[in-house]
Amino acid sequence: MDEKYFPEQIEKKWQQRWRESRAFEASNDDPRPKFYALEMLPYPSGFLHMGHVRNYAIGDALAWYKRLQGFNVLHPIGWDSFGQPAEQAAIKRGVNPRAWTEENIAHMRGQMQRLGISYDWSREIAAHRPDYYKWDQWFFLKMLERGLAYKKNSPVNWCPKEETVLSNEQSSGGVCWRCGTVVEKRDLEQWFLRITEYADQLIAHIAQIEAGWPEKVLKRQRDWVGRSEGAYIDFAVKDSDKKIRVFTTRIDTIFGATAIVLSAEHPLLSELLEGSALKTDVSAFAEKIKKQSATRAEATEEVKEGVNTGLLAINPFSGESVPVWVANYVLMEYGTGAVMSVPAHDERDYEFAQKYSLPIRQVVAPVSHDQQKAEPTSPKGTDQSVEMTHAFTDYGVLINSGEWGGKLSEVAIREMSQFAEKRGFGKAAVTYRIRDWGVSRQRFWGAPVPVIYCENCGMVPVPYEQLPVVLPQTADFSGKGESPLAGVPEFVNTTCPNCKAPARRETDTMDTFVDSSWYFFRYCDPHNDNAPFDPEIVKQWTPVDQYIGGDSHAVMHLIYTRFWTKFMRDLGLVDFDEPVKKLLTQGMVTNRVEGTDEWKAMSKSLGNGVDPDEMIAAFGSDATRLFVLFAAPVENELRWSESGIEGAVRFLRRVYTMVWRWHERLSNRQDSVAPDQHSPEARALRRKTHQTIAKVTSDFEHLHLNTSVAALMELFNQLSDFNVDPATASPADSFVVREALESLIIMLTPFSPHAVEEMWEALGHEGGLLKANWPVADPDLARREELEIPIQVNGKLRSRVITTPDVSEEDLRAAALADDKVRVLIDGHELVKIIVVPKRLVNVVVR
Ligand SMILES: [Zn+2]
Ligand SMILES: [Zn+2]
């Protein structure tokens, strides 16, 4: 140990030692209890930003804490290395996506190592390497076998000038990112994964993770899956044997239906229009709507447009005939592609009815206080309807609804569904908002979809033994034409596995969310050549105990990985439903935008970014990490502050200097002393030490890292105030200092591990911190608050006794009489009385 704290030197030294001793490699054969700490794997853009640093610092703190607690900790990292930026770089600058990606990984790995994050690098994975994406393809084939992967027509963004498919980002603002041409929609055959099969489980299993996941994430997942309970109702088409099935969550409003509205894609439409005079007009309108179809799902605010088909449908409850319309606000993907339009009780229907002068009939009225008390048995008047200025969408009491009038919505919904089912024109049903997952990408830089097209056999899955279907080294990255893979004949041309005739490979690659759906299972068994992983090994490590990442992944990734896990369970690969026990979504890192008072997420374009490398060079990784974890609760926004990092360096330097002062004494002599020989100051320091251990331990269990640091700083301050010279300290004082200082530095490990390793070694410990144990609080020492009770003799202060707050009167009396100074004064006198004021005072009166 040097006298002065030089972070750079210390950090290099310990990073090298950790690397050489493979300190953080987790063994699959370790009898200790396991802990799986996981941070979201990064996209290798080339440079870490402060958001990454925060993410990894939190995960590393937890990993160290659990190691010191005696757990066998798995703390891996890898690369989400397929995706668009590599391909954009290829198109713009002619670089090879693979070379670009590998370079970025090398640089970012170096940054992580300079941060000293305790990853098990022997388990590193990268999505773009064939030994990884082979298993994406394997899973795809398993889904294909089970009917969970399928192809259907679906619209894409299309640049007509360059005849190429664009992603949403590449067509932002409705124009092509490269040539500015207005983007069109075009239908393409694309691959989908049937996540809707698991919609019910995605909702039902939330109960299993509710305790460990943030409610805001679960709410977004519930909304995304969008479970709604309602009913199917069949409306017979007049003068036809056809029926239009609608889905509604509000069957109680069915007497207010004044139209049936179909989606432009409704399969019955052309059949129903057969022979109609309006056929040409309606079909033309439907075609126009279909062209807008890809944008319709996103644009809920758009102007509603419709056309009357001239057909009539019969309301099975009222017998009334209502017109059938086609409109752009009804989507084939939701429900049945047909709705009953109830303008009085639905905002969209209201807007539509206003525009096309459809009748608006109120059939639900607000519940008055009286009605809430008891379910009304007889219909209230039928004429409660008033001029409506907007839809009344709440539940209420039914009016204008025949025999159902007077019933509360909740009751009517149940009874009317049962009635429809009994009469055979409907039934209660559950629908979901979630759509199947479109995984086709017309791109190079992704895992190729492993199927082959043969003229004789049609679509043929690539046999398992031929996996992986390897990406070619390069392609023509002009950004024009169909998928880049289609322009690589060595890739495209193959032979049919069935009939050996010449055949073509699929040229679509998979969405990168496929790669990230199961990557943390692969960490458990990363070099397996025969399977995605060995289920026995995965069983040891999973589910993940704590997952940490940004809340931008609340849906998509965190839904897809839950879906993938359920699929793996159905394959027999795992034996649970949910992959992640606890989830933490960390807050953003913000910085002041120069010249303003605004704090915004760090970004290149705002010029308010901070380069982690510069911070490490200037202050050290330990101080940077300590600041990041101290400055704010982990879930909250973290406001950047250079003076905050400076404060962190100062703190580490003070602790370091204290260790420097004491290290000779503490490493050369094990002073052991009975606690009752400690001075009041020494006892107070012990109490503080044990209180701090208790607090920091409990804070860590809830990832309250900032308050942990604050508690450690307080302990250090009290230790500094305990002003004892190491050279002359009594064994008792030295004992107490050791306890405080060693506890302090072990508890600092999760925040600033390099500096602490150096100090730990200086205090005479061998084998590094991995051999150390998290301190355990002694509840008696932590709890004991000492009271100092003045002892008077005949009203004059003569002595003090140290005692506990819960001391009894007798004990206090006995302690006073046993006190040496008091005894001298009362010996030989007559004891008149002893006055005890509990917790305050003892007065011995003698004569
Ligand atoms: Zn273009
Ligand atoms: Zn064939």
mmCIF file of C-alpha atoms and ligand atoms in Angstrom, residues 454 456-457 460 496 498-501, ligand 2:
data_model
loop_
_atom_site.group_PDB
_atom_site.id
_atom_site.type_symbol
_atom_site.label_atom_id
_atom_site.label_comp_id
_atom_site.label_asym_id
_atom_site.label_seq_id
_atom_site.Cartn_x
_atom_site.Cartn_y
_atom_site.Cartn_z
ATOM 1 C CA CYS A 454 -38.640 -26.078 -53.318
ATOM 2 C CA ASN A 456 -41.776 -29.716 -55.799
ATOM 3 C CA CYS A 457 -42.121 -29.747 -52.034
ATOM 4 C CA VAL A 460 -39.271 -27.209 -46.286
ATOM 5 C CA CYS A 496 -34.086 -29.300 -51.314
ATOM 6 C CA ASN A 498 -36.440 -33.668 -49.377
ATOM 7 C CA CYS A 499 -36.116 -34.241 -53.119
ATOM 8 C CA LYS A 500 -32.610 -32.883 -53.758
ATOM 9 C CA ALA A 501 -33.919 -30.614 -56.506
HETATM 10 ZN ZN ZN B 2 -38.158 -30.720 -52.812
#
